[in-house]
Short mmCIF file of N, CA and C in Angstrom, two decimals:
data_model
loop_
_atom_site.label_atom_id
_atom_site.label_comp_id
_atom_site.label_asym_id
_atom_site.label_seq_id
_atom_site.Cartn_x
_atom_site.Cartn_y
_atom_site.Cartn_z
N MET K 55 26.72 -36.67 27.96
CA MET K 55 27.25 -35.43 27.48
C MET K 55 27.65 -34.59 28.69
N GLN K 56 28.84 -34.08 28.60
CA GLN K 56 29.33 -33.29 29.73
C GLN K 56 28.66 -31.92 29.76
N MET K 57 28.63 -31.35 30.92
CA MET K 57 28.00 -30.05 31.12
C MET K 57 28.68 -28.98 30.28
N LYS K 58 29.98 -29.05 30.11
CA LYS K 58 30.72 -28.07 29.32
C LYS K 58 30.26 -28.10 27.87
N HIS K 59 30.07 -29.28 27.30
CA HIS K 59 29.62 -29.41 25.91
C HIS K 59 28.18 -28.90 25.75
N LEU K 60 27.36 -29.16 26.74
CA LEU K 60 25.97 -28.70 26.69
C LEU K 60 25.89 -27.17 26.71
N ILE K 61 26.72 -26.53 27.53
CA ILE K 61 26.74 -25.07 27.60
C ILE K 61 27.24 -24.49 26.28
N ILE K 62 28.27 -25.07 25.71
CA ILE K 62 28.80 -24.58 24.43
C ILE K 62 27.75 -24.74 23.33
N PHE K 63 27.07 -25.88 23.32
CA PHE K 63 26.02 -26.13 22.33
C PHE K 63 24.87 -25.12 22.50
N ALA K 64 24.48 -24.83 23.71
CA ALA K 64 23.40 -23.88 23.97
C ALA K 64 23.81 -22.47 23.54
N LEU K 65 25.03 -22.06 23.85
CA LEU K 65 25.51 -20.73 23.45
C LEU K 65 25.58 -20.61 21.93
N ALA K 66 26.06 -21.67 21.27
CA ALA K 66 26.12 -21.65 19.80
C ALA K 66 24.71 -21.53 19.22
N GLY K 67 23.75 -22.23 19.80
CA GLY K 67 22.37 -22.14 19.34
C GLY K 67 21.79 -20.75 19.53
N ILE K 68 22.08 -20.16 20.66
CA ILE K 68 21.60 -18.79 20.93
C ILE K 68 22.19 -17.81 19.93
N VAL K 69 23.48 -17.94 19.64
CA VAL K 69 24.13 -17.05 18.68
C VAL K 69 23.52 -17.23 17.29
N LEU K 70 23.26 -18.48 16.90
CA LEU K 70 22.63 -18.73 15.60
C LEU K 70 21.22 -18.14 15.54
N LEU K 71 20.45 -18.29 16.60
CA LEU K 71 19.11 -17.72 16.62
C LEU K 71 19.13 -16.18 16.56
N ILE K 72 20.05 -15.57 17.25
CA ILE K 72 20.17 -14.11 17.20
C ILE K 72 20.55 -13.66 15.79
N GLY K 73 21.50 -14.37 15.18
CA GLY K 73 21.90 -14.03 13.82
C GLY K 73 20.75 -14.19 12.84
N PHE K 74 20.00 -15.27 12.96
CA PHE K 74 18.85 -15.49 12.09
C PHE K 74 17.80 -14.40 12.29
N ASN K 75 17.55 -14.03 13.52
CA ASN K 75 16.58 -12.99 13.82
C ASN K 75 17.01 -11.65 13.22
N MET K 76 18.26 -11.30 13.34
CA MET K 76 18.76 -10.05 12.77
C MET K 76 18.63 -10.06 11.25
N PHE K 77 18.99 -11.17 10.62
CA PHE K 77 18.90 -11.29 9.17
C PHE K 77 17.44 -11.20 8.71
N ASN K 78 16.56 -11.89 9.41
CA ASN K 78 15.15 -11.91 9.04
C ASN K 78 14.50 -10.54 9.23
N SER K 79 14.81 -9.85 10.31
CA SER K 79 14.21 -8.53 10.54
C SER K 79 14.72 -7.52 9.53
N ASN K 80 15.97 -7.64 9.11
CA ASN K 80 16.52 -6.75 8.09
C ASN K 80 15.79 -6.95 6.77
N ARG K 81 15.54 -8.20 6.39
CA ARG K 81 14.81 -8.49 5.16
C ARG K 81 13.39 -7.97 5.26
N HIS K 82 12.78 -8.12 6.43
CA HIS K 82 11.41 -7.68 6.63
C HIS K 82 11.32 -6.16 6.48
N GLU K 83 12.26 -5.43 7.06
CA GLU K 83 12.27 -3.98 6.95
C GLU K 83 12.49 -3.53 5.51
N SER K 84 13.36 -4.23 4.78
CA SER K 84 13.60 -3.85 3.39
C SER K 84 12.37 -4.13 2.53
N ARG K 85 11.62 -5.18 2.84
CA ARG K 85 10.38 -5.45 2.11
C ARG K 85 9.34 -4.39 2.40
N ILE K 86 9.25 -3.97 3.64
CA ILE K 86 8.29 -2.92 3.98
C ILE K 86 8.65 -1.63 3.27
N ALA K 87 9.94 -1.30 3.24
CA ALA K 87 10.38 -0.08 2.56
C ALA K 87 10.09 -0.16 1.07
N ALA K 88 10.29 -1.32 0.46
CA ALA K 88 10.02 -1.48 -0.96
C ALA K 88 8.53 -1.39 -1.25
N ALA K 89 7.72 -1.94 -0.35
CA ALA K 89 6.27 -1.90 -0.56
C ALA K 89 5.72 -0.50 -0.40
N THR K 90 6.25 0.27 0.52
CA THR K 90 5.74 1.62 0.71
C THR K 90 6.25 2.59 -0.34
N SER K 91 7.41 2.32 -0.91
CA SER K 91 7.95 3.24 -1.91
C SER K 91 7.29 3.06 -3.27
N SER K 92 6.84 1.85 -3.56
CA SER K 92 6.18 1.63 -4.85
C SER K 92 4.70 1.90 -4.70
N THR K 93 4.17 2.71 -5.60
CA THR K 93 2.75 3.03 -5.56
C THR K 93 2.09 2.41 -6.77
N THR K 94 0.92 1.88 -6.56
CA THR K 94 0.17 1.32 -7.66
C THR K 94 -0.91 2.30 -8.05
N THR K 95 -1.09 2.45 -9.34
CA THR K 95 -2.12 3.37 -9.83
C THR K 95 -3.23 2.55 -10.44
N THR K 96 -4.42 2.94 -10.12
CA THR K 96 -5.59 2.30 -10.71
C THR K 96 -6.31 3.35 -11.51
N THR K 97 -6.44 3.11 -12.82
CA THR K 97 -7.13 4.05 -13.67
C THR K 97 -8.34 3.37 -14.26
N SER K 98 -9.38 4.11 -14.36
CA SER K 98 -10.62 3.60 -14.92
C SER K 98 -10.92 4.38 -16.19
N PRO K 99 -11.30 3.71 -17.27
CA PRO K 99 -11.57 4.44 -18.50
C PRO K 99 -12.82 5.31 -18.41
N ALA K 100 -13.69 5.04 -17.45
CA ALA K 100 -14.92 5.81 -17.33
C ALA K 100 -14.69 7.17 -16.69
N THR K 101 -13.60 7.33 -15.96
CA THR K 101 -13.35 8.59 -15.28
C THR K 101 -12.36 9.43 -16.07
N ALA K 102 -12.47 10.72 -15.87
CA ALA K 102 -11.58 11.64 -16.58
C ALA K 102 -10.51 12.16 -15.63
N ILE K 103 -9.96 11.30 -14.81
CA ILE K 103 -8.95 11.68 -13.83
C ILE K 103 -7.59 11.29 -14.40
N SER K 104 -6.64 12.19 -14.30
CA SER K 104 -5.31 11.88 -14.80
C SER K 104 -4.61 10.92 -13.83
N SER K 105 -3.58 10.25 -14.31
CA SER K 105 -2.87 9.30 -13.46
C SER K 105 -2.15 10.01 -12.33
N GLU K 106 -1.77 11.27 -12.51
CA GLU K 106 -1.13 12.02 -11.43
C GLU K 106 -2.09 12.22 -10.27
N ASP K 107 -3.37 12.51 -10.57
CA ASP K 107 -4.37 12.68 -9.51
C ASP K 107 -4.59 11.38 -8.77
N THR K 108 -4.59 10.26 -9.50
CA THR K 108 -4.79 8.96 -8.86
C THR K 108 -3.65 8.64 -7.92
N VAL K 109 -2.42 8.92 -8.32
CA VAL K 109 -1.27 8.66 -7.46
C VAL K 109 -1.34 9.53 -6.22
N ASN K 110 -1.72 10.79 -6.37
CA ASN K 110 -1.82 11.68 -5.22
C ASN K 110 -2.87 11.20 -4.24
N THR K 111 -4.02 10.75 -4.72
CA THR K 111 -5.06 10.29 -3.80
C THR K 111 -4.64 8.99 -3.12
N ASN K 112 -3.91 8.12 -3.83
CA ASN K 112 -3.43 6.89 -3.20
C ASN K 112 -2.46 7.20 -2.08
N THR K 113 -1.55 8.14 -2.29
CA THR K 113 -0.59 8.47 -1.24
C THR K 113 -1.27 9.21 -0.10
N ASP K 114 -2.32 10.00 -0.41
CA ASP K 114 -3.06 10.67 0.65
C ASP K 114 -3.75 9.66 1.55
N ILE K 115 -4.35 8.64 0.95
CA ILE K 115 -5.03 7.60 1.72
C ILE K 115 -4.02 6.82 2.55
N ALA K 116 -2.88 6.48 1.97
CA ALA K 116 -1.87 5.70 2.68
C ALA K 116 -1.26 6.49 3.83
N SER K 117 -1.25 7.81 3.74
CA SER K 117 -0.64 8.60 4.79
C SER K 117 -1.57 8.80 5.99
N GLN K 118 -2.85 8.47 5.83
CA GLN K 118 -3.79 8.64 6.92
C GLN K 118 -3.71 7.46 7.89
N PRO K 119 -4.14 7.65 9.12
CA PRO K 119 -4.14 6.55 10.09
C PRO K 119 -5.07 5.43 9.63
N LEU K 120 -4.82 4.22 10.11
CA LEU K 120 -5.58 3.07 9.66
C LEU K 120 -7.07 3.22 9.90
N GLY K 121 -7.44 3.88 10.97
CA GLY K 121 -8.86 4.05 11.26
C GLY K 121 -9.56 4.97 10.27
N GLN K 122 -8.83 5.85 9.63
CA GLN K 122 -9.41 6.81 8.69
C GLN K 122 -9.34 6.33 7.24
N GLN K 123 -8.56 5.29 6.96
CA GLN K 123 -8.37 4.86 5.58
C GLN K 123 -9.65 4.38 4.89
N PRO K 124 -10.51 3.57 5.53
CA PRO K 124 -11.73 3.16 4.82
C PRO K 124 -12.61 4.35 4.43
N LYS K 125 -12.73 5.34 5.31
CA LYS K 125 -13.52 6.53 4.99
C LYS K 125 -12.87 7.29 3.84
N ALA K 126 -11.55 7.39 3.85
CA ALA K 126 -10.85 8.10 2.78
C ALA K 126 -11.03 7.37 1.44
N ILE K 127 -11.02 6.05 1.47
CA ILE K 127 -11.21 5.27 0.24
C ILE K 127 -12.62 5.50 -0.30
N LEU K 128 -13.61 5.48 0.60
CA LEU K 128 -14.99 5.72 0.17
C LEU K 128 -15.17 7.14 -0.36
N ASP K 129 -14.56 8.11 0.32
CA ASP K 129 -14.65 9.49 -0.15
C ASP K 129 -14.00 9.65 -1.52
N ASN K 130 -12.87 8.98 -1.71
CA ASN K 130 -12.17 9.04 -2.99
C ASN K 130 -13.02 8.40 -4.08
N ALA K 131 -13.62 7.24 -3.80
CA ALA K 131 -14.46 6.57 -4.78
C ALA K 131 -15.69 7.41 -5.10
N THR K 132 -16.29 8.02 -4.09
CA THR K 132 -17.46 8.87 -4.31
C THR K 132 -17.10 10.07 -5.18
N ALA K 133 -15.95 10.67 -4.92
CA ALA K 133 -15.51 11.80 -5.73
C ALA K 133 -15.28 11.39 -7.18
N GLN K 134 -14.69 10.22 -7.38
CA GLN K 134 -14.45 9.74 -8.74
C GLN K 134 -15.76 9.45 -9.45
N ILE K 135 -16.74 8.87 -8.74
CA ILE K 135 -18.04 8.59 -9.35
C ILE K 135 -18.74 9.88 -9.72
N GLU K 136 -18.71 10.86 -8.83
CA GLU K 136 -19.34 12.14 -9.12
C GLU K 136 -18.68 12.83 -10.31
N GLN K 137 -17.36 12.72 -10.37
CA GLN K 137 -16.65 13.33 -11.50
C GLN K 137 -17.00 12.61 -12.80
N ALA K 138 -17.11 11.30 -12.75
CA ALA K 138 -17.47 10.53 -13.95
C ALA K 138 -18.90 10.86 -14.38
N GLU K 139 -19.81 11.02 -13.42
CA GLU K 139 -21.18 11.40 -13.76
C GLU K 139 -21.23 12.79 -14.37
N GLN K 140 -20.41 13.69 -13.86
CA GLN K 140 -20.37 15.04 -14.42
C GLN K 140 -19.86 15.01 -15.86
N VAL K 141 -18.82 14.24 -16.11
CA VAL K 141 -18.27 14.12 -17.47
C VAL K 141 -19.32 13.50 -18.39
N ASN K 142 -20.02 12.48 -17.89
CA ASN K 142 -21.05 11.83 -18.67
C ASN K 142 -22.19 12.80 -18.98
N GLN K 143 -22.58 13.60 -17.99
CA GLN K 143 -23.64 14.59 -18.20
C GLN K 143 -23.21 15.63 -19.24
N GLU K 144 -21.95 16.05 -19.19
CA GLU K 144 -21.44 17.01 -20.18
C GLU K 144 -21.47 16.41 -21.58
N ARG K 145 -21.16 15.14 -21.69
CA ARG K 145 -21.22 14.47 -23.01
C ARG K 145 -22.65 14.39 -23.51
N VAL K 146 -23.59 14.10 -22.62
CA VAL K 146 -24.99 14.04 -23.01
C VAL K 146 -25.46 15.41 -23.49
N GLU K 147 -25.07 16.47 -22.80
CA GLU K 147 -25.43 17.83 -23.21
C GLU K 147 -24.82 18.18 -24.55
N GLN K 148 -23.58 17.77 -24.79
CA GLN K 148 -22.95 18.03 -26.08
C GLN K 148 -23.67 17.28 -27.20
N MET K 149 -24.11 16.05 -26.90
CA MET K 149 -24.80 15.26 -27.92
C MET K 149 -26.18 15.87 -28.22
N SER K 150 -26.86 16.36 -27.18
CA SER K 150 -28.17 16.97 -27.40
C SER K 150 -28.04 18.30 -28.12
N ASP K 151 -26.96 19.04 -27.89
CA ASP K 151 -26.73 20.30 -28.59
C ASP K 151 -26.39 20.03 -30.06
N ALA K 152 -25.73 18.91 -30.36
CA ALA K 152 -25.33 18.59 -31.72
C ALA K 152 -26.54 18.23 -32.57
N GLN K 153 -27.61 17.75 -31.97
CA GLN K 153 -28.80 17.37 -32.74
C GLN K 153 -29.56 18.59 -33.04
#
């Protein structure tokens, strides 16, 4: 194989790799944008939290730095548990008042 053909083959390969890299990074960025724009809501029947509150807490957690997210998730879960216990206690009081 002549040196001229080898250089042309190498340049064509480099151009193809650059094109593939650009295409792949564009797809990757669009997937990241799609993943961050869609929010998932988790609702529990035991809690009396509206879906709007759940969406707000999910976006609050996602907006925090990665080092703070586990603490924010635990704080959010603790708040939901406390709220569910309060609702449960209010129901127990209503039931005891009804008797």
